[in-house]
Amino acid sequence: MFGIFGTVARSAVAALFLFFVLAISVAAEVSFAKDKLRLITANGRTHDLTVELAIEPDQREQGLMYRRQMAVDHGMLFDFGETRRVIMWMKNTYLPLDMLFIAEDGTVRTIHENAVPFSEAIIDSREPVAFVLELNAGTVKRLGIQPGDRVRGSGIPAADGPQ
């Protein structure tokens, strides 16, 4: 008789534990402020985007993990608060992404297109940068983004004046 009650009690404790783990993970979910950003391509075309800002360490750590969708004209801007070599990965990220590695003055330095969802492969900026802009995969090709293009807004200073 105690065997059945013991099994039920263990199951109840396990369910309660899982409930608390889930509650803690939901409560710990990170929120992001939104801002506007303008991308200016070498041919003079401008593209306005709405970005979520990943500024704090917990925001940069979570990034776009667990997201199932993102609007076409949206992205996430990672601000590292310093210029350094940056590495990213796609662990727990459902969305295929394009990544723009951006210098302190807003110049796109390097680009990684079509990052593979859930991959733990390292995506390297290959040089020191201050920001990373993550966009839906295919955006780089669709907008014709290239190294040398400029990004303005969201705390990115314009080296060549306002645009």
Short mmCIF file of N, CA and C in Angstrom, two decimals, residues 61-120:
data_model
loop_
_atom_site.label_atom_id
_atom_site.label_comp_id
_atom_site.label_asym_id
_atom_site.label_seq_id
_atom_site.Cartn_x
_atom_site.Cartn_y
_atom_site.Cartn_z
N GLU A 61 23.16 37.61 -23.61
CA GLU A 61 23.23 36.16 -23.46
C GLU A 61 21.98 35.49 -24.06
N GLN A 62 20.82 36.05 -23.84
CA GLN A 62 19.58 35.46 -24.36
C GLN A 62 19.38 35.76 -25.84
N GLY A 63 19.60 37.02 -26.23
CA GLY A 63 19.42 37.40 -27.63
C GLY A 63 18.09 36.93 -28.18
N LEU A 64 18.11 36.33 -29.34
CA LEU A 64 16.89 35.87 -30.01
C LEU A 64 16.61 34.38 -29.76
N MET A 65 17.27 33.81 -28.74
CA MET A 65 17.00 32.40 -28.44
C MET A 65 15.52 32.20 -28.12
N TYR A 66 15.01 31.09 -28.53
CA TYR A 66 13.64 30.63 -28.28
C TYR A 66 12.57 31.37 -29.08
N ARG A 67 12.94 32.35 -29.86
CA ARG A 67 11.96 33.07 -30.68
C ARG A 67 11.59 32.21 -31.88
N ARG A 68 10.32 32.23 -32.21
CA ARG A 68 9.84 31.45 -33.35
C ARG A 68 9.63 32.30 -34.59
N GLN A 69 9.52 33.63 -34.41
CA GLN A 69 9.30 34.51 -35.56
C GLN A 69 9.79 35.91 -35.24
N MET A 70 10.06 36.67 -36.30
CA MET A 70 10.45 38.07 -36.17
C MET A 70 9.97 38.78 -37.43
N ALA A 71 9.37 39.94 -37.26
CA ALA A 71 8.85 40.69 -38.40
C ALA A 71 9.97 41.02 -39.39
N VAL A 72 9.59 41.19 -40.64
CA VAL A 72 10.55 41.42 -41.72
C VAL A 72 11.44 42.63 -41.46
N ASP A 73 10.89 43.71 -40.96
CA ASP A 73 11.65 44.95 -40.77
C ASP A 73 12.14 45.11 -39.33
N HIS A 74 12.37 43.99 -38.64
CA HIS A 74 12.83 44.01 -37.26
C HIS A 74 14.17 43.29 -37.13
N GLY A 75 14.82 43.51 -36.00
CA GLY A 75 16.08 42.85 -35.71
C GLY A 75 16.44 43.04 -34.26
N MET A 76 17.64 42.59 -33.91
CA MET A 76 18.15 42.79 -32.56
C MET A 76 19.56 43.35 -32.70
N LEU A 77 19.80 44.46 -31.96
CA LEU A 77 21.11 45.10 -31.96
C LEU A 77 21.81 44.80 -30.64
N PHE A 78 22.95 44.13 -30.73
CA PHE A 78 23.78 43.83 -29.57
C PHE A 78 24.81 44.94 -29.44
N ASP A 79 24.83 45.60 -28.30
CA ASP A 79 25.79 46.67 -28.01
C ASP A 79 26.73 46.14 -26.93
N PHE A 80 28.00 45.99 -27.28
CA PHE A 80 28.96 45.40 -26.35
C PHE A 80 29.63 46.42 -25.44
N GLY A 81 29.37 47.72 -25.67
CA GLY A 81 29.91 48.75 -24.81
C GLY A 81 31.41 48.96 -24.96
N GLU A 82 31.99 48.26 -25.90
CA GLU A 82 33.42 48.38 -26.19
C GLU A 82 33.66 47.77 -27.57
N THR A 83 34.81 48.06 -28.12
CA THR A 83 35.19 47.47 -29.40
C THR A 83 36.08 46.27 -29.11
N ARG A 84 35.65 45.11 -29.61
CA ARG A 84 36.40 43.87 -29.39
C ARG A 84 35.98 42.83 -30.42
N ARG A 85 36.76 41.80 -30.53
CA ARG A 85 36.38 40.67 -31.38
C ARG A 85 35.20 39.98 -30.73
N VAL A 86 34.19 39.65 -31.51
CA VAL A 86 32.95 39.08 -30.99
C VAL A 86 32.71 37.70 -31.60
N ILE A 87 32.23 36.78 -30.77
CA ILE A 87 31.80 35.49 -31.29
C ILE A 87 30.34 35.27 -30.89
N MET A 88 29.59 34.71 -31.80
CA MET A 88 28.17 34.42 -31.60
C MET A 88 27.95 32.94 -31.91
N TRP A 89 26.77 32.45 -31.57
CA TRP A 89 26.34 31.11 -31.97
C TRP A 89 24.83 31.09 -32.02
N MET A 90 24.28 29.98 -32.45
CA MET A 90 22.84 29.86 -32.68
C MET A 90 22.16 28.87 -31.73
N LYS A 91 22.83 28.53 -30.65
CA LYS A 91 22.25 27.58 -29.70
C LYS A 91 20.86 28.07 -29.25
N ASN A 92 19.89 27.19 -29.29
CA ASN A 92 18.51 27.47 -28.88
C ASN A 92 17.84 28.57 -29.70
N THR A 93 18.34 28.83 -30.88
CA THR A 93 17.76 29.87 -31.75
C THR A 93 17.05 29.19 -32.92
N TYR A 94 15.76 29.40 -33.00
CA TYR A 94 14.93 28.77 -34.03
C TYR A 94 15.04 29.47 -35.38
N LEU A 95 15.31 30.77 -35.36
CA LEU A 95 15.29 31.57 -36.58
C LEU A 95 16.63 31.54 -37.30
N PRO A 96 16.66 31.26 -38.60
CA PRO A 96 17.91 31.47 -39.34
C PRO A 96 18.16 32.98 -39.42
N LEU A 97 19.40 33.39 -39.23
CA LEU A 97 19.70 34.81 -39.12
C LEU A 97 20.85 35.25 -40.02
N ASP A 98 20.82 36.52 -40.41
CA ASP A 98 21.97 37.21 -40.98
C ASP A 98 22.53 38.07 -39.86
N MET A 99 23.86 38.14 -39.75
CA MET A 99 24.51 38.94 -38.72
C MET A 99 25.43 39.96 -39.35
N LEU A 100 25.23 41.23 -38.96
CA LEU A 100 26.10 42.30 -39.40
C LEU A 100 27.00 42.66 -38.23
N PHE A 101 28.30 42.63 -38.42
CA PHE A 101 29.27 43.01 -37.41
C PHE A 101 29.68 44.45 -37.70
N ILE A 102 29.44 45.33 -36.74
CA ILE A 102 29.47 46.78 -36.98
C ILE A 102 30.50 47.46 -36.09
N ALA A 103 31.30 48.34 -36.70
CA ALA A 103 32.30 49.11 -35.96
C ALA A 103 31.64 50.18 -35.11
N GLU A 104 32.41 50.78 -34.23
CA GLU A 104 31.92 51.81 -33.33
C GLU A 104 31.30 52.99 -34.07
N ASP A 105 31.80 53.30 -35.28
CA ASP A 105 31.27 54.43 -36.05
C ASP A 105 30.06 54.06 -36.90
N GLY A 106 29.56 52.83 -36.77
CA GLY A 106 28.38 52.41 -37.51
C GLY A 106 28.65 51.77 -38.86
N THR A 107 29.91 51.56 -39.20
CA THR A 107 30.27 50.93 -40.48
C THR A 107 30.15 49.41 -40.37
N VAL A 108 29.45 48.80 -41.31
CA VAL A 108 29.37 47.34 -41.37
C VAL A 108 30.74 46.83 -41.79
N ARG A 109 31.36 46.03 -40.93
CA ARG A 109 32.71 45.53 -41.20
C ARG A 109 32.67 44.14 -41.84
N THR A 110 31.95 43.21 -41.23
CA THR A 110 31.84 41.86 -41.78
C THR A 110 30.39 41.40 -41.67
N ILE A 111 30.06 40.40 -42.47
CA ILE A 111 28.68 39.88 -42.53
C ILE A 111 28.73 38.36 -42.49
N HIS A 112 27.81 37.78 -41.74
CA HIS A 112 27.60 36.33 -41.78
C HIS A 112 26.15 36.11 -42.17
N GLU A 113 25.94 35.47 -43.32
CA GLU A 113 24.58 35.22 -43.81
C GLU A 113 24.12 33.81 -43.46
N ASN A 114 22.81 33.70 -43.25
CA ASN A 114 22.13 32.41 -43.08
C ASN A 114 22.73 31.54 -41.97
N ALA A 115 22.87 32.11 -40.78
CA ALA A 115 23.32 31.31 -39.64
C ALA A 115 22.28 30.21 -39.39
N VAL A 116 22.77 29.02 -39.16
CA VAL A 116 21.93 27.83 -39.07
C VAL A 116 21.30 27.70 -37.67
N PRO A 117 19.97 27.58 -37.61
CA PRO A 117 19.31 27.41 -36.31
C PRO A 117 19.89 26.26 -35.51
N PHE A 118 20.02 26.47 -34.19
CA PHE A 118 20.47 25.49 -33.21
C PHE A 118 21.95 25.11 -33.31
N SER A 119 22.66 25.68 -34.27
CA SER A 119 24.07 25.34 -34.43
C SER A 119 24.88 25.94 -33.28
N GLU A 120 25.85 25.16 -32.81
CA GLU A 120 26.77 25.65 -31.80
C GLU A 120 28.11 26.05 -32.43
#
